[in-house]
Short mmCIF file of C-alpha atoms in Angstrom, two decimals:
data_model
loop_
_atom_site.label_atom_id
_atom_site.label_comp_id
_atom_site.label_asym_id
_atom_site.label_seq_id
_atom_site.Cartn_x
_atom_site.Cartn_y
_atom_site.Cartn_z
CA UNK A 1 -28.72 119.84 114.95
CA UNK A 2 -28.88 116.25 113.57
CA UNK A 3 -25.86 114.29 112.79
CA UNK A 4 -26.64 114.70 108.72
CA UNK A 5 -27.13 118.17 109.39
CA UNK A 6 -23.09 118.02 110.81
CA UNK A 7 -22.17 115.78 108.13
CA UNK A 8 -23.42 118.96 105.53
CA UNK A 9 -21.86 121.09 107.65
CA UNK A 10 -18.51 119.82 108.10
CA UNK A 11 -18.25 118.11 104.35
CA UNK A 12 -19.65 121.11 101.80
CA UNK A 13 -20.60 120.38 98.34
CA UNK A 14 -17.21 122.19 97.10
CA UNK A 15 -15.51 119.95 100.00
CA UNK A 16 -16.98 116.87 98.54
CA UNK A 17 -16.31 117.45 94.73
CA UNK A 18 -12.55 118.19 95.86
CA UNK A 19 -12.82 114.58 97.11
CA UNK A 20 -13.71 112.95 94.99
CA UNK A 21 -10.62 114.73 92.22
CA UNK A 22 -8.51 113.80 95.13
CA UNK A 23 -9.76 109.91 94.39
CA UNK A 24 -9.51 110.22 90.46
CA UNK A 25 -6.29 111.52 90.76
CA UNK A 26 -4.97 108.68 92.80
CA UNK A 27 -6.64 105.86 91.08
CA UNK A 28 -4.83 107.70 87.87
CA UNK A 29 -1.49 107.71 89.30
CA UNK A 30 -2.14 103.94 90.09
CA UNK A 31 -2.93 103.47 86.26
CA UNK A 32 -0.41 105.07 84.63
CA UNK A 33 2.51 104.42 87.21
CA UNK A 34 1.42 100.35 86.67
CA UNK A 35 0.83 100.45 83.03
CA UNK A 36 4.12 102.24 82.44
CA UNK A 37 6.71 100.40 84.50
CA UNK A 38 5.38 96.94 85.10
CA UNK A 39 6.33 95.60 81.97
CA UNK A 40 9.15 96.87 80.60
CA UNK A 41 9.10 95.41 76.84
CA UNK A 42 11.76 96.98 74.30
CA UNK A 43 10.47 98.20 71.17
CA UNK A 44 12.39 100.02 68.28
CA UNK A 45 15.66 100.10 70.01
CA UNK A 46 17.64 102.16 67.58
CA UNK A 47 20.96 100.36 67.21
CA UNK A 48 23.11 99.55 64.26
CA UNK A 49 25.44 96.87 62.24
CA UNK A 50 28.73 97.54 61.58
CA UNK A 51 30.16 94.05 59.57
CA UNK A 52 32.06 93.80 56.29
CA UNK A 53 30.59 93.56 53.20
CA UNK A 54 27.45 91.40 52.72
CA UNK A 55 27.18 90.73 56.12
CA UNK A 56 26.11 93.72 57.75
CA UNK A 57 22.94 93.93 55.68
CA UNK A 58 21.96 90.41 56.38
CA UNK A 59 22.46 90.93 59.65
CA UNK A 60 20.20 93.94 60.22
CA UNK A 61 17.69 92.57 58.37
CA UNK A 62 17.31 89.18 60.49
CA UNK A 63 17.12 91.57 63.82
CA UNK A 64 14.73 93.71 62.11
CA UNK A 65 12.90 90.70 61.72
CA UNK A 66 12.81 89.22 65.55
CA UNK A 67 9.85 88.86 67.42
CA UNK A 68 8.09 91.17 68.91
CA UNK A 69 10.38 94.29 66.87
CA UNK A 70 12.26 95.13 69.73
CA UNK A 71 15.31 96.15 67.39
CA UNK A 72 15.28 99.48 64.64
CA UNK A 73 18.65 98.21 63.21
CA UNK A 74 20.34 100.38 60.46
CA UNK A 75 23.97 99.37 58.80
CA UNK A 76 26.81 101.58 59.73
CA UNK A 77 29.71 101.77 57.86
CA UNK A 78 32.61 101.88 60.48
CA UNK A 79 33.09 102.01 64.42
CA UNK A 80 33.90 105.65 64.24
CA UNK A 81 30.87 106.63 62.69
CA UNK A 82 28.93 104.22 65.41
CA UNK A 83 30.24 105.58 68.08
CA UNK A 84 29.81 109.04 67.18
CA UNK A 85 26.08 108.56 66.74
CA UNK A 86 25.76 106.92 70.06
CA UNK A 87 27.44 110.43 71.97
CA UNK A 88 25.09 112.19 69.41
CA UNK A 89 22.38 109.79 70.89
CA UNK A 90 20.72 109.42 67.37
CA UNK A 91 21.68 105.24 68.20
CA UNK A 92 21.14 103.36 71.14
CA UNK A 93 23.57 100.36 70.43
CA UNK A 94 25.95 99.16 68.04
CA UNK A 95 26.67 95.74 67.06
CA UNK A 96 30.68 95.21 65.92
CA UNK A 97 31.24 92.34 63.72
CA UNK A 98 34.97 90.87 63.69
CA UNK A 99 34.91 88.44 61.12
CA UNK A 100 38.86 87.18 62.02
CA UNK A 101 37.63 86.49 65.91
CA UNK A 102 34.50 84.37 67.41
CA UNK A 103 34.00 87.34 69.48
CA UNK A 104 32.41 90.68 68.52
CA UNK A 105 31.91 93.42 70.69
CA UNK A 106 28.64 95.58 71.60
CA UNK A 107 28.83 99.48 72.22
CA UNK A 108 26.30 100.03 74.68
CA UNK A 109 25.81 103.09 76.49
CA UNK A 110 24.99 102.61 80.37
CA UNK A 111 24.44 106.58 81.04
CA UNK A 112 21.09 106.19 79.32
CA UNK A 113 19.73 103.79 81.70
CA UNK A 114 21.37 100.32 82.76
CA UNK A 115 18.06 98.76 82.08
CA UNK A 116 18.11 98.92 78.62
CA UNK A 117 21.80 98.50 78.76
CA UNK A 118 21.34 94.63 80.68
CA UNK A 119 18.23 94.36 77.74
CA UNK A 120 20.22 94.85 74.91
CA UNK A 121 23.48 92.57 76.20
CA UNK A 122 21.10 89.87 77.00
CA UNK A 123 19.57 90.13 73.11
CA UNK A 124 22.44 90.61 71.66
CA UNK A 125 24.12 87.93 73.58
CA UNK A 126 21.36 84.90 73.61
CA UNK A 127 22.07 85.77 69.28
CA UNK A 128 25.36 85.41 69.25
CA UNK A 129 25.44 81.94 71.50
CA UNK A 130 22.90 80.80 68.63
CA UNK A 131 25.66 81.40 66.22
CA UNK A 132 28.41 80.07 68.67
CA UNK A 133 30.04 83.43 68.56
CA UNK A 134 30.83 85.21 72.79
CA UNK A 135 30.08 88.96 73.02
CA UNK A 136 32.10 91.80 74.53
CA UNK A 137 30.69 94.97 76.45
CA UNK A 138 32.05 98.29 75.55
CA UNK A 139 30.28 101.51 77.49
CA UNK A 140 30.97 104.37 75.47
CA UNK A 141 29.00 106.64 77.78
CA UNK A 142 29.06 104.97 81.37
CA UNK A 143 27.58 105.94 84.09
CA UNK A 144 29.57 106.96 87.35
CA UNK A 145 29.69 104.79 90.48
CA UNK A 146 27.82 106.87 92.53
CA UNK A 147 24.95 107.08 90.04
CA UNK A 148 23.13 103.71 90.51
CA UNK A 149 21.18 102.59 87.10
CA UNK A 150 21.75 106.30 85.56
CA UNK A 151 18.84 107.28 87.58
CA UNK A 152 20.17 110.21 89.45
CA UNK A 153 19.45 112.61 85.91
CA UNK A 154 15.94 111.59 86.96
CA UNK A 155 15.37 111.79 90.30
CA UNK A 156 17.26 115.66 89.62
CA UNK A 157 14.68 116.74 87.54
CA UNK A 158 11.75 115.17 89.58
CA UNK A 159 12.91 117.17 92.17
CA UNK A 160 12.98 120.10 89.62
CA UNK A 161 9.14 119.77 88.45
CA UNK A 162 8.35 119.16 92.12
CA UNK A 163 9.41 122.74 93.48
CA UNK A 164 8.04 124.72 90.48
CA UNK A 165 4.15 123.42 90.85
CA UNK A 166 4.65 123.46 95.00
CA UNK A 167 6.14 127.13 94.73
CA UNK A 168 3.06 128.12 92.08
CA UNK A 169 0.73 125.99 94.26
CA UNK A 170 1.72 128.39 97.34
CA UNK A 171 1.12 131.11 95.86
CA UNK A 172 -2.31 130.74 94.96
CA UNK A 173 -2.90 129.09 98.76
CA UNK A 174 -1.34 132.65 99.93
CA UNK A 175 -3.04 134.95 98.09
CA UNK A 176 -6.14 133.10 95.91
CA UNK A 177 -5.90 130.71 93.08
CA UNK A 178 -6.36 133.58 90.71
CA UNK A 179 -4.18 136.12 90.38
CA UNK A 180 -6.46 139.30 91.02
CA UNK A 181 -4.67 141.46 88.72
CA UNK A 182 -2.23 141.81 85.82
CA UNK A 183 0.49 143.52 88.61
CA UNK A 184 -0.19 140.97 91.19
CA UNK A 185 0.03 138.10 87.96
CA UNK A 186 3.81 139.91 87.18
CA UNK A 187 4.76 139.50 90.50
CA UNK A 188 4.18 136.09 91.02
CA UNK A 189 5.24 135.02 87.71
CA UNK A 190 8.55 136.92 89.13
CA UNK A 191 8.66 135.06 91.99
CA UNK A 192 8.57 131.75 90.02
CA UNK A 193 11.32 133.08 88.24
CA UNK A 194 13.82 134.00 90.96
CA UNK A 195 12.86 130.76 92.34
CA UNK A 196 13.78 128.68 89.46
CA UNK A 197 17.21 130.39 89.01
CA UNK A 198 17.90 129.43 92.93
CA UNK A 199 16.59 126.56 92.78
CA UNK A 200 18.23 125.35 89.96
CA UNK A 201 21.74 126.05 91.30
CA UNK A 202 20.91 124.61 94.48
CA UNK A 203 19.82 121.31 92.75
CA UNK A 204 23.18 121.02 90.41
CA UNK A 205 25.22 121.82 92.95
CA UNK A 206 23.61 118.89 95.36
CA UNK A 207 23.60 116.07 92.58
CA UNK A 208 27.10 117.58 91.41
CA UNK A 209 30.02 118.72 93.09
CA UNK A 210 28.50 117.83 96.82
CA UNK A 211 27.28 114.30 96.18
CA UNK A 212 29.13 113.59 92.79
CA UNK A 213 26.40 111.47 91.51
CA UNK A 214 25.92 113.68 88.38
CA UNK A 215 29.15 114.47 85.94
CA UNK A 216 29.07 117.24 83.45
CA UNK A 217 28.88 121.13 83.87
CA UNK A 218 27.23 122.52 86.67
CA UNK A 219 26.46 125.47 84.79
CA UNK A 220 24.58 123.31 82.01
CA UNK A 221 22.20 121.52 84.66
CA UNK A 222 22.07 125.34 86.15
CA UNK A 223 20.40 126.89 83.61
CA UNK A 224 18.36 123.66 82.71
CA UNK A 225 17.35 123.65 86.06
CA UNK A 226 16.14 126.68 86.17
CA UNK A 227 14.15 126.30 83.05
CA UNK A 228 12.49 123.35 84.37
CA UNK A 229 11.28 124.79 86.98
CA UNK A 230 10.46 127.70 86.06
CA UNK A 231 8.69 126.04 83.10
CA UNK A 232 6.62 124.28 84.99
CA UNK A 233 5.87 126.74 87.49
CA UNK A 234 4.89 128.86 84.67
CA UNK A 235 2.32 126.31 83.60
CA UNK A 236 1.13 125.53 87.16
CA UNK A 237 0.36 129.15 87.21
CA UNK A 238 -1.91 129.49 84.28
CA UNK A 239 -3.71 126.08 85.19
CA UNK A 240 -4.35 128.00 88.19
CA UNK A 241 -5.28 131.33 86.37
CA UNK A 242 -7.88 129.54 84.03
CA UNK A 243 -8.99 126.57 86.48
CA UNK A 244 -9.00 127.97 89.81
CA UNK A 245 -7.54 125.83 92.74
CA UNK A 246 -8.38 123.10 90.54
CA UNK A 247 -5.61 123.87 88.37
CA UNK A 248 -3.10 122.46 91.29
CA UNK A 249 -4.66 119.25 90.66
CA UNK A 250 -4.18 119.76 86.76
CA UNK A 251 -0.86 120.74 86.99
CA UNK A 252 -0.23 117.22 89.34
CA UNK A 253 -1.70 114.99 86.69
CA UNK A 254 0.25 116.21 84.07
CA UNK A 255 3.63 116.45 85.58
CA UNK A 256 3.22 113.89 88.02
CA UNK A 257 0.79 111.18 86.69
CA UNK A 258 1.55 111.43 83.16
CA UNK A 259 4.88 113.11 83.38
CA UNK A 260 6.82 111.23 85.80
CA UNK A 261 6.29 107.52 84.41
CA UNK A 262 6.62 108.37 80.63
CA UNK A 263 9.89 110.69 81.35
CA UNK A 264 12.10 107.41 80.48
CA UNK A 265 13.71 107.46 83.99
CA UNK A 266 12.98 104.42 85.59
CA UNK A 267 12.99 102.40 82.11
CA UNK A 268 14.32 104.62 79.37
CA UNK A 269 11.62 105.30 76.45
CA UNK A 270 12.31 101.95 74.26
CA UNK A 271 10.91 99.93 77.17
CA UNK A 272 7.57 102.22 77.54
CA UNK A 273 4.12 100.99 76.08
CA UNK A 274 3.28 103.44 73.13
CA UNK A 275 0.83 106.00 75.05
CA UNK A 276 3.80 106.66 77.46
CA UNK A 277 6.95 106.57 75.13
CA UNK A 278 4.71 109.47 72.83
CA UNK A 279 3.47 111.99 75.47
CA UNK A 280 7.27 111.66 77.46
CA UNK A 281 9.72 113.67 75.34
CA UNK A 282 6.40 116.46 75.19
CA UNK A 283 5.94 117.04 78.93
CA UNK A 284 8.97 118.86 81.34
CA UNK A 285 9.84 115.42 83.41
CA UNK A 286 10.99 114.09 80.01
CA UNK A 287 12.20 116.90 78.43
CA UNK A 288 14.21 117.27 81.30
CA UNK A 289 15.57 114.35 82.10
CA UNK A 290 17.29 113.35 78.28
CA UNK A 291 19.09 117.36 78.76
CA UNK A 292 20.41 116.04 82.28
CA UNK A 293 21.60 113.03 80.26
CA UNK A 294 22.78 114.62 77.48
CA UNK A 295 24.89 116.57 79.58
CA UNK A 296 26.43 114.03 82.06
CA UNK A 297 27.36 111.91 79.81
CA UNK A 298 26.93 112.73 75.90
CA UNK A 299 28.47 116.05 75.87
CA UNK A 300 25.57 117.85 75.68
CA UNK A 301 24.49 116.89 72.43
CA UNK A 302 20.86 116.64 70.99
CA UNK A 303 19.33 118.94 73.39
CA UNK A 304 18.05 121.29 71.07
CA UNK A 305 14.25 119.61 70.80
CA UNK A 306 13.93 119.09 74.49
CA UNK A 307 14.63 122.51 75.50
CA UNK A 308 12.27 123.66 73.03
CA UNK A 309 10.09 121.66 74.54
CA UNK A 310 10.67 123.20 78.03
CA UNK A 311 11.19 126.73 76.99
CA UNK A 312 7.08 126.13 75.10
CA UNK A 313 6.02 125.11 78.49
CA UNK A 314 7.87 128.82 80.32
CA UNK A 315 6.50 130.75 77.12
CA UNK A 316 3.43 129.36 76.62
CA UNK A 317 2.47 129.16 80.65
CA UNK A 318 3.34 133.02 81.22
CA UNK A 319 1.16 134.13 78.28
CA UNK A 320 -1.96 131.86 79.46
CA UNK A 321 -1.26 133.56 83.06
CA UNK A 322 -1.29 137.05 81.94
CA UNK A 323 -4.09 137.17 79.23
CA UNK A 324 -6.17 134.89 82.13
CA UNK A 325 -5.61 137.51 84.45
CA UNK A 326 -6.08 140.43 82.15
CA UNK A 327 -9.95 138.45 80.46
CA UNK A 328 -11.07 138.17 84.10
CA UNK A 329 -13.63 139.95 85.35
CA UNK A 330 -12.71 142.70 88.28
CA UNK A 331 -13.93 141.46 92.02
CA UNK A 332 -17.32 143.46 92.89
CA UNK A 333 -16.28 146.57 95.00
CA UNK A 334 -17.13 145.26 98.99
CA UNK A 335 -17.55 148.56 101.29
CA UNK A 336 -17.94 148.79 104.54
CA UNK A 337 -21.43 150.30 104.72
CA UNK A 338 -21.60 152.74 108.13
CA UNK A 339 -25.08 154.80 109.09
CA UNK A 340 -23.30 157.99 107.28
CA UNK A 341 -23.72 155.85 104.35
CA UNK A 342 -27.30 154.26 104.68
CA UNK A 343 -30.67 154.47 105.88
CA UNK A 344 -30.19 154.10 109.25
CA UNK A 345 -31.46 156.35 112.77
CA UNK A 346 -31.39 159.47 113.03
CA UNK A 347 -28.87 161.33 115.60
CA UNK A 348 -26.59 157.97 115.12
CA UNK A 349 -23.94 158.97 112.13
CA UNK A 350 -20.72 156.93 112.30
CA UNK A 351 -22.15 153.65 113.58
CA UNK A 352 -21.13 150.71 111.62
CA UNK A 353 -23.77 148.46 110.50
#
């Protein structure tokens, strides 16, 4: 045998055209993990004006006017109100004009990421030297010590989308990409399912009460956890159902080459470039990781549209898995053919051929 006949043999056409998704796959996480984070630029930072009279308008309107539009101001009409829409999330910042002091004070938020946090105090800060006015920090949702830049919400849910497409991915290594029947599609859509509920616990109680990097209720990040992974399991599942092994690689560039860098972890969405600050809050690592937020440090709130967004992914991923499984066509009956069977000798029943 010649060494190109060992190459053929050892590298198959299938092996080959794996290979080369392997490559496309990497040179795409490359792309989007570089065009995501290595320029974090705000853009549309939702914050708001609260100043007397006149003032507040004129204000807003000269930050709506910067450079570059990093600023969505809006005039508010008291602190109250602005610091109720920053626990609601609907703001990101709030600008507090005192007109009887030379310094005002900015409500910033620090659980949402402290890179936008240091962004916005540095903005808001290089405009008030300019007016010969100091500035005042005032974290109305801060982050705990043990949770470095906000990120552990993030790394939490990572972990999360990691197990459910590794836990799908293993069970089509085990037992075929393809589920071979409707039963054998229940089961493992089962499986996902008991593995999201433990898994979820186990990862709330880890961030939580054993490394106290996460506040909030460990019940909350329970049953998000659990939805998480079981949503993307779910969709892992039917990738895998429709695609074939394939689908594994699917199910990594969405949740891991789009997801991951667009989930407004590293550099919360404001900071993305457009294609990655749309298609985040629509994929599970996003969806995800504002609910983790929302409940460590905002009380929960606005988590209705993100869980949506999760519980789509569970729904819609189950249904694609069974009615994949249910349109396929049935294996071809194999038998073991034996001389009782075929043409064979005569005098020689029994003898497998």
């Amino acid at each position: 045998m010649t060494f190109v006949d060992e190459v053929k043999t050892a590298v198959t056409p299938r092996a080959a055209l794996l290979i080369i998704g392997v490559l496309a796959l990497q040179l795409l996480f490359i792309a989007s993990y570089v065009g995501a984070l290595h320029h974090p630029k705000p853009t549309d930072i939702k914050v708001a004006v609260v100043a007397p009279g006149q003032t507040a308008t004129q204000l807003a309107g000269e930050l709506k006017q910067l450079s570059g539009s990093p600023l969505d101001p809006r005039v508010l009409p008291d602190e109250k109100t602005a610091r109720k829409q920053m626990l609601n999330r609907d703001i990101d910042a709030a600008l507090l004009v005192d007109p009887r002091s030379s310094t005002d004070t900015l409500l910033i938020a620090s659980g949402q990421g402290s890179t936008e946090t240091s962004i916005l105090f540095n903005l808001f800060g290089g405009l008030e030297q300019q007016q010969q006015r100091s500035l005042r920090p005032d974290d109305v949702a801060p982050a705990t010590v043990q949770d470095a830049d906000g990120l552990s919400s993030f790394y939490l849910v990572i972990g999360w989308c990691v197990g459910g497409y590794l836990c799908a991915a293993i069970l089509a290594i085990s037992a075929g990409a393809r589920p071979a029947n409707r039963s054998r599609a229940v089961i493992r859509l089962g499986v996902m399912a008991l593995y999201a509920v433990v898994g979820g616990i186990l990862g709330a109680v880890i961030t939580g009460p054993i490394l106290n990097a996460l506040p909030g209720s460990v019940f909350g990040l329970w049953g998000l956890g659990a939805l998480t992974v079981f949503a993307v399991g779910a969709a892992t599942l039917a990738l895998q159902a429709v695609f074939g092994v394939v689908g594994i690689g699917l199910a990594i560039l969405l949740i891991v080459v789009a997801g991951n860098p667009s989930a407004g972890g590293a550099f919360p969405l404001p900071l993305l470039p457009d294609f990655w600050r749309s298609i985040g809050p629509a994929l599970p690592p996003g969806a995800g990781t504002w609910v983790a937020r929302s409940i460590a440090y905002f009380r929960g709130n606005a988590v209705t549209g993100p869980l949506l967004v999760l519980c789509a992914w569970a729904v819609g991923g189950t249904l694609v898995t069974l009615v994949a499984t249910v349109l396929r066509k049935p294996p071809r009956d194999r038998r073991v053919v034996t001389a009782e069977s075929a043409p064979g000798l005569p005098g020689e029943p029994g003898q497998p051929l």
